[in-house]
XYZ file of C-alpha atoms in Angstrom:
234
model
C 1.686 -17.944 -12.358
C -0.089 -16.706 -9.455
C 0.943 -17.606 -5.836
C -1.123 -16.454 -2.769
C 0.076 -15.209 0.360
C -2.975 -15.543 2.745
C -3.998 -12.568 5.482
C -3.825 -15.298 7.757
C -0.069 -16.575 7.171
C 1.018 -12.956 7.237
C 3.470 -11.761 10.415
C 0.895 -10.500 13.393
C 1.750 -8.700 16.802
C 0.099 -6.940 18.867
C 1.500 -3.979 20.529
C -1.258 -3.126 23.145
C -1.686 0.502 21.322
C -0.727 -0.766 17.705
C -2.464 -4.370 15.768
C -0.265 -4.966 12.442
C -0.118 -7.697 9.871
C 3.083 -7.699 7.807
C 2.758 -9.260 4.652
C 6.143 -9.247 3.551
C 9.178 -9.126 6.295
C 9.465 -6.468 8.393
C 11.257 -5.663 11.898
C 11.127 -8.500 13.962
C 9.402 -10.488 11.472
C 11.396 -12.119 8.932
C 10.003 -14.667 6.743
C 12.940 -15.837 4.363
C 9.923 -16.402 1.808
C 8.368 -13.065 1.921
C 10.815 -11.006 2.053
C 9.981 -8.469 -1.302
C 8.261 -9.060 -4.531
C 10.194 -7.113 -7.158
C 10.574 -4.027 -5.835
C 7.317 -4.079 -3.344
C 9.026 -4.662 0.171
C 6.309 -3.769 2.653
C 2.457 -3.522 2.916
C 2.100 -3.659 6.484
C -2.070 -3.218 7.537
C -2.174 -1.300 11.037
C -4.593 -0.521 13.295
C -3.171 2.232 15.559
C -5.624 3.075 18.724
C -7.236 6.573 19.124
C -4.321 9.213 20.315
C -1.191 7.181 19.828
C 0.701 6.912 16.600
C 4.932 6.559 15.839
C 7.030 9.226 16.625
C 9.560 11.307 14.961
C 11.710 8.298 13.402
C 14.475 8.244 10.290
C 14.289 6.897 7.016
C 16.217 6.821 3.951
C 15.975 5.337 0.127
C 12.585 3.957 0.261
C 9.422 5.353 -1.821
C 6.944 5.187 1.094
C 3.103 5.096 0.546
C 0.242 5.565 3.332
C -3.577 4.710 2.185
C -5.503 5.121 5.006
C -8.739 2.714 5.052
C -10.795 4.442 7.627
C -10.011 7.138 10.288
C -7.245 9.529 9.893
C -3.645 9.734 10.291
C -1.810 13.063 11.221
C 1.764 13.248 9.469
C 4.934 15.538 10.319
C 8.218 15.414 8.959
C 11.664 17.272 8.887
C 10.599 19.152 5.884
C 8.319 20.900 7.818
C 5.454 19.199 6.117
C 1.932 18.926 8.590
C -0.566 16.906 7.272
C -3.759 14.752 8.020
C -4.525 11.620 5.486
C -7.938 10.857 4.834
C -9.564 7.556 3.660
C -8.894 7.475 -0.119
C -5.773 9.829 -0.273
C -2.545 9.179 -2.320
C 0.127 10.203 -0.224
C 4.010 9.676 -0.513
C 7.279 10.179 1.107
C 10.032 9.861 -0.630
C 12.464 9.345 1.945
C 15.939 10.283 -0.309
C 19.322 11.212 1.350
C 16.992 11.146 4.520
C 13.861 12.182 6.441
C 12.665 12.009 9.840
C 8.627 11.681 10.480
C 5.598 10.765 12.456
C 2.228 9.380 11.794
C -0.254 10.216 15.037
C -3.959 9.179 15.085
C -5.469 12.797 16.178
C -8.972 11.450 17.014
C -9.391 11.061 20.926
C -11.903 8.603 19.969
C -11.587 6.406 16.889
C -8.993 3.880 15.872
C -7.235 4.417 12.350
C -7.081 1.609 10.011
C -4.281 2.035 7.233
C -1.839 0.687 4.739
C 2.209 1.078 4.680
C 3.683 0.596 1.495
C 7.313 0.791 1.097
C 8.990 0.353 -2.492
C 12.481 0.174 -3.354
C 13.471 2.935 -5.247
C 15.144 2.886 -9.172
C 18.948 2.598 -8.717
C 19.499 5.810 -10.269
C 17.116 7.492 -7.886
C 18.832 6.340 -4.631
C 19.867 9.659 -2.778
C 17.639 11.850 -4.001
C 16.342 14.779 -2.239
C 13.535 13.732 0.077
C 10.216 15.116 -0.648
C 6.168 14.548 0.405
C 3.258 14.643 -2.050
C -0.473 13.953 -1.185
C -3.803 14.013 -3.450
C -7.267 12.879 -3.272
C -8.847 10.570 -5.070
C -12.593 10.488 -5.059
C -14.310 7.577 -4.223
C -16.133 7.714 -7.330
C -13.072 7.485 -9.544
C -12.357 4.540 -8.016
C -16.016 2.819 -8.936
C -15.330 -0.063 -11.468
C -11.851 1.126 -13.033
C -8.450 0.940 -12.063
C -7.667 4.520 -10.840
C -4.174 5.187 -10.505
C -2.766 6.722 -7.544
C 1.126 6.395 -7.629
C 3.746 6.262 -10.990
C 7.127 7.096 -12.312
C 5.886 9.900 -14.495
C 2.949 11.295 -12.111
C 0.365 10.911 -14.982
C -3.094 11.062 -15.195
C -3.198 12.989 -12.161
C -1.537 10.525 -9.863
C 1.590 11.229 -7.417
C 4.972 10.619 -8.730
C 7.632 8.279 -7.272
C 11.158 7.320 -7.950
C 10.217 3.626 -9.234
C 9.327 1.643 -11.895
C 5.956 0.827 -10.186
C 2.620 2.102 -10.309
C -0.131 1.506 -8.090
C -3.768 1.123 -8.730
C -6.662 1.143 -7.128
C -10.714 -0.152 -7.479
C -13.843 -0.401 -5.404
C -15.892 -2.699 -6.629
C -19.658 -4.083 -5.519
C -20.257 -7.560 -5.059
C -20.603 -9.037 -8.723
C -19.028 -6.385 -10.574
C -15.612 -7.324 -12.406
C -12.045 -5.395 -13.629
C -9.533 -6.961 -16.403
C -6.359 -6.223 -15.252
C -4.179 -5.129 -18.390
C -0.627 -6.348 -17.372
C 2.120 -5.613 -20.249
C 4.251 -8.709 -21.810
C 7.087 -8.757 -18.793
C 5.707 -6.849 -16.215
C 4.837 -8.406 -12.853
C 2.116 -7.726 -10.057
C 1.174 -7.710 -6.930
C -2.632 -7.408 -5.367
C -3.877 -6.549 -1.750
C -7.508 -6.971 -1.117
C -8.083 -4.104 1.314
C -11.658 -4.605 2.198
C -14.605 -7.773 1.154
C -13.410 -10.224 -0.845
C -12.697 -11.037 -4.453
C -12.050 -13.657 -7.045
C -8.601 -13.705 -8.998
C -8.766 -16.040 -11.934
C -11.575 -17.780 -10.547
C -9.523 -18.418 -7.068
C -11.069 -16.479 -3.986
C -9.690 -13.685 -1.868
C -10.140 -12.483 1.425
C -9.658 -9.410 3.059
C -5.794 -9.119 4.136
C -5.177 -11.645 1.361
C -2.567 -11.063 -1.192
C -1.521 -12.565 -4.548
C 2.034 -11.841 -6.515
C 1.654 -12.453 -10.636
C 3.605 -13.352 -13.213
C 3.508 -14.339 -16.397
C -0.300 -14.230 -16.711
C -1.368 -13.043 -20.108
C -5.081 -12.348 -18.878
C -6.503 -11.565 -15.163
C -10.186 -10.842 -14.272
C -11.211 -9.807 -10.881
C -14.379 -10.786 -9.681
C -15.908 -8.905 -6.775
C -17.662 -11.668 -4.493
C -18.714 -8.990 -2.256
C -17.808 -5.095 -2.013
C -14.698 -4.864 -2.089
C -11.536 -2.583 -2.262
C -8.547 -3.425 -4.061
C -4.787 -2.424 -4.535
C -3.167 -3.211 -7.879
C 1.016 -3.234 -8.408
C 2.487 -2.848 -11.493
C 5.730 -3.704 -10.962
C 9.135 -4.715 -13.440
Protein backbone atom coordinates (compact mmCIF):
# COMPACT_ATOMS: atom_id res chain seq x y z
CA UNK A 1 0.00 0.00 0.00
CA UNK A 2 1.15 3.36 -0.72
CA UNK A 3 -0.73 6.51 0.49
CA UNK A 4 0.40 10.08 -0.51
CA UNK A 5 0.54 13.01 1.54
CA UNK A 6 0.75 15.94 -1.00
CA UNK A 7 3.30 19.19 -0.43
CA UNK A 8 0.27 21.00 -0.89
CA UNK A 9 -2.02 19.45 2.01
CA UNK A 10 0.95 19.74 4.32
CA UNK A 11 0.62 22.43 7.52
CA UNK A 12 2.04 26.04 6.08
CA UNK A 13 2.75 29.38 8.06
CA UNK A 14 4.51 31.97 7.51
CA UNK A 15 6.46 33.65 10.13
CA UNK A 16 7.63 36.89 8.32
CA UNK A 17 11.48 35.69 8.94
CA UNK A 18 10.71 31.82 8.79
CA UNK A 19 8.34 29.86 5.58
CA UNK A 20 7.72 26.09 6.86
CA UNK A 21 5.66 23.22 5.60
CA UNK A 22 5.02 20.52 8.21
CA UNK A 23 4.31 17.34 6.84
CA UNK A 24 3.43 15.53 9.78
CA UNK A 25 2.01 17.53 13.05
CA UNK A 26 3.95 19.84 14.61
CA UNK A 27 3.42 22.94 17.11
CA UNK A 28 0.43 24.60 16.30
CA UNK A 29 -0.35 22.31 13.60
CA UNK A 30 -2.01 19.21 14.44
CA UNK A 31 -3.47 17.07 11.89
CA UNK A 32 -5.04 13.97 13.78
CA UNK A 33 -4.07 12.09 10.40
CA UNK A 34 -0.50 12.97 10.19
CA UNK A 35 0.57 12.83 13.20
CA UNK A 36 3.85 10.10 12.81
CA UNK A 37 4.51 7.27 10.50
CA UNK A 38 6.20 4.56 12.55
CA UNK A 39 8.66 6.16 14.22
CA UNK A 40 9.19 9.27 11.61
CA UNK A 41 7.39 12.22 13.54
CA UNK A 42 8.61 15.34 11.76
CA UNK A 43 10.05 16.47 8.35
CA UNK A 44 9.34 19.98 8.54
CA UNK A 45 10.90 21.97 5.04
CA UNK A 46 12.01 25.62 6.19
CA UNK A 47 13.08 28.44 4.61
CA UNK A 48 14.71 30.67 7.27
CA UNK A 49 15.66 34.38 5.83
CA UNK A 50 19.34 35.57 5.67
CA UNK A 51 20.59 36.43 9.49
CA UNK A 52 17.79 35.01 11.56
CA UNK A 53 17.56 31.43 12.68
CA UNK A 54 16.00 29.72 16.32
CA UNK A 55 17.62 30.37 19.34
CA UNK A 56 19.05 28.47 22.15
CA UNK A 57 15.87 26.10 22.79
CA UNK A 58 15.53 22.48 24.81
CA UNK A 59 15.00 19.18 23.63
CA UNK A 60 14.90 15.79 24.88
CA UNK A 61 14.37 11.95 23.51
CA UNK A 62 14.17 12.64 19.92
CA UNK A 63 16.91 11.51 17.18
CA UNK A 64 16.99 14.85 15.31
CA UNK A 65 18.27 15.15 11.66
CA UNK A 66 19.09 18.53 9.65
CA UNK A 67 19.78 18.15 5.65
CA UNK A 68 20.23 21.35 4.48
CA UNK A 69 19.05 21.80 0.64
CA UNK A 70 20.81 24.96 -0.21
CA UNK A 71 22.52 27.71 1.91
CA UNK A 72 23.90 27.03 5.25
CA UNK A 73 22.84 26.65 8.69
CA UNK A 74 25.13 27.58 11.73
CA UNK A 75 24.48 25.12 14.80
CA UNK A 76 25.39 25.55 18.67
CA UNK A 77 24.47 23.50 21.43
CA UNK A 78 25.07 22.91 25.25
CA UNK A 79 27.75 20.48 24.47
CA UNK A 80 29.73 23.08 23.31
CA UNK A 81 29.43 21.84 19.79
CA UNK A 82 29.84 24.97 16.85
CA UNK A 83 29.05 23.98 13.62
CA UNK A 84 27.96 25.13 10.03
CA UNK A 85 25.82 22.44 7.79
CA UNK A 86 26.36 22.46 4.28
CA UNK A 87 24.07 21.26 1.41
CA UNK A 88 24.53 17.44 1.39
CA UNK A 89 25.71 16.92 5.08
CA UNK A 90 24.46 14.14 7.48
CA UNK A 91 24.12 15.72 10.64
CA UNK A 92 22.42 14.52 13.97
CA UNK A 93 21.49 15.43 17.42
CA UNK A 94 20.64 13.11 19.56
CA UNK A 95 18.86 15.00 22.02
CA UNK A 96 19.03 12.18 25.19
CA UNK A 97 18.46 13.16 28.90
CA UNK A 98 18.53 16.73 27.24
CA UNK A 99 20.13 19.40 25.05
CA UNK A 100 19.69 22.93 24.43
CA UNK A 101 20.58 24.39 20.70
CA UNK A 102 20.34 26.85 17.91
CA UNK A 103 20.29 26.77 14.20
CA UNK A 104 21.23 30.56 12.74
CA UNK A 105 21.48 31.28 8.97
CA UNK A 106 25.10 33.14 9.06
CA UNK A 107 24.84 34.54 5.49
CA UNK A 108 23.84 38.37 5.60
CA UNK A 109 22.58 37.68 2.25
CA UNK A 110 21.05 34.34 1.25
CA UNK A 111 18.07 32.47 2.57
CA UNK A 112 18.69 28.74 3.81
CA UNK A 113 16.51 26.08 2.57
CA UNK A 114 16.54 22.84 4.85
CA UNK A 115 14.99 19.72 6.21
CA UNK A 116 14.03 18.82 10.06
CA UNK A 117 13.74 15.36 10.73
CA UNK A 118 12.81 14.20 14.07
CA UNK A 119 12.56 10.30 14.88
CA UNK A 120 11.43 8.68 17.89
CA UNK A 121 14.03 6.99 19.49
CA UNK A 122 14.21 2.82 20.38
CA UNK A 123 12.61 2.39 23.84
CA UNK A 124 15.71 1.18 25.25
CA UNK A 125 17.57 4.23 24.05
CA UNK A 126 15.30 6.85 25.74
CA UNK A 127 17.66 8.84 28.18
CA UNK A 128 20.66 8.43 26.72
CA UNK A 129 23.44 10.80 26.87
CA UNK A 130 22.93 13.52 24.28
CA UNK A 131 25.44 13.73 21.61
CA UNK A 132 26.03 15.56 17.86
CA UNK A 133 27.56 13.84 14.82
CA UNK A 134 27.97 15.40 11.29
CA UNK A 135 29.56 13.95 7.88
CA UNK A 136 29.61 14.74 4.32
CA UNK A 137 28.35 13.05 1.75
CA UNK A 138 29.50 13.87 -1.72
CA UNK A 139 27.21 14.68 -4.21
CA UNK A 140 28.54 12.09 -6.34
CA UNK A 141 27.77 9.25 -3.96
CA UNK A 142 24.51 10.19 -4.12
CA UNK A 143 24.30 9.88 -8.25
CA UNK A 144 21.91 6.91 -9.06
CA UNK A 145 22.18 4.78 -5.69
CA UNK A 146 20.71 4.95 -2.47
CA UNK A 147 23.52 6.43 -0.27
CA UNK A 148 22.92 6.07 3.23
CA UNK A 149 23.30 8.82 5.56
CA UNK A 150 21.74 7.84 9.00
CA UNK A 151 21.42 4.00 10.82
CA UNK A 152 21.35 2.09 14.02
CA UNK A 153 24.78 0.61 13.54
CA UNK A 154 26.55 3.74 11.72
CA UNK A 155 27.61 1.48 8.75
CA UNK A 156 28.93 2.06 5.59
CA UNK A 157 30.14 5.26 6.67
CA UNK A 158 26.87 6.80 7.68
CA UNK A 159 26.01 8.57 11.20
CA UNK A 160 24.60 6.48 13.88
CA UNK A 161 21.28 7.01 15.72
CA UNK A 162 19.37 5.45 18.50
CA UNK A 163 16.52 3.94 16.10
CA UNK A 164 15.51 1.30 14.15
CA UNK A 165 15.52 3.59 11.03
CA UNK A 166 17.81 4.37 8.40
CA UNK A 167 17.72 7.04 6.01
CA UNK A 168 18.68 7.17 2.43
CA UNK A 169 19.33 9.36 0.03
CA UNK A 170 19.53 9.74 -4.21
CA UNK A 171 19.91 12.40 -6.84
CA UNK A 172 18.70 11.37 -9.75
CA UNK A 173 18.44 13.09 -13.53
CA UNK A 174 15.33 13.22 -15.26
CA UNK A 175 14.80 9.56 -16.70
CA UNK A 176 17.10 7.77 -14.59
CA UNK A 177 15.48 5.12 -12.09
CA UNK A 178 16.34 3.41 -8.31
CA UNK A 179 14.62 -0.03 -7.01
CA UNK A 180 14.03 0.48 -3.64
CA UNK A 181 14.95 -2.89 -1.75
CA UNK A 182 12.46 -2.84 1.24
CA UNK A 183 12.81 -6.13 3.57
CA UNK A 184 9.56 -8.51 4.16
CA UNK A 185 8.00 -6.22 7.24
CA UNK A 186 9.70 -3.18 7.07
CA UNK A 187 7.88 0.06 6.25
CA UNK A 188 8.84 3.45 4.44
CA UNK A 189 8.55 6.68 4.08
CA UNK A 190 9.76 9.07 0.94
CA UNK A 191 10.25 12.95 0.69
CA UNK A 192 10.92 14.31 -2.70
CA UNK A 193 13.28 17.15 -1.81
CA UNK A 194 13.81 18.73 -5.13
CA UNK A 195 12.05 17.96 -9.15
CA UNK A 196 9.79 15.44 -9.25
CA UNK A 197 9.52 11.69 -9.47
CA UNK A 198 7.40 8.71 -10.23
CA UNK A 199 6.62 6.05 -7.39
CA UNK A 200 5.10 2.95 -8.85
CA UNK A 201 4.13 4.68 -11.84
CA UNK A 202 2.18 7.51 -9.62
CA UNK A 203 3.87 11.08 -9.85
CA UNK A 204 5.58 13.19 -7.24
CA UNK A 205 6.19 16.63 -6.69
CA UNK A 206 8.55 18.50 -4.88
CA UNK A 207 7.34 18.73 -1.05
CA UNK A 208 5.35 15.59 -1.84
CA UNK A 209 5.54 12.62 0.36
CA UNK A 210 4.47 8.95 0.24
CA UNK A 211 4.37 6.36 3.45
CA UNK A 212 4.74 2.38 2.22
CA UNK A 213 3.78 -0.65 3.28
CA UNK A 214 3.53 -3.84 2.32
CA UNK A 215 4.94 -3.29 -1.19
CA UNK A 216 7.06 -6.19 -2.29
CA UNK A 217 8.67 -4.10 -5.25
CA UNK A 218 9.13 -0.09 -5.68
CA UNK A 219 10.83 1.67 -8.66
CA UNK A 220 11.45 5.31 -8.69
CA UNK A 221 11.34 7.04 -11.76
CA UNK A 222 13.00 10.43 -12.02
CA UNK A 223 10.57 12.66 -14.26
CA UNK A 224 12.95 15.40 -13.91
CA UNK A 225 16.20 15.94 -11.63
CA UNK A 226 15.41 15.22 -8.71
CA UNK A 227 16.52 14.65 -5.01
CA UNK A 228 15.12 12.15 -2.85
CA UNK A 229 14.91 10.99 0.89
CA UNK A 230 14.31 7.30 1.56
CA UNK A 231 13.03 5.87 5.31
CA UNK A 232 13.51 2.61 6.31
CA UNK A 233 11.56 2.30 9.06
CA UNK A 234 10.00 -0.97 11.43
Amino acid sequence: MITLRPADQRGHFEHGWLDTYHTFSFAAYHDPKHVHFRALRVINEDVVDAGRGFGMHPHDNMEIITYVLSGQLEHRDSLGTGEVIRPGDGQRMSAGSGIVHSEFNPSPSEPVHLLQIWIIPDEDKLDVEPSYEQKAFPDEEKRNQWRLIASPTGENGSVKINADAKLLVTKLAGGESLPIDLPAGRHAWLHVAKGAAKLNGTQLKQGDGAGVSNEATLKLEATEDAEVLLFDLA
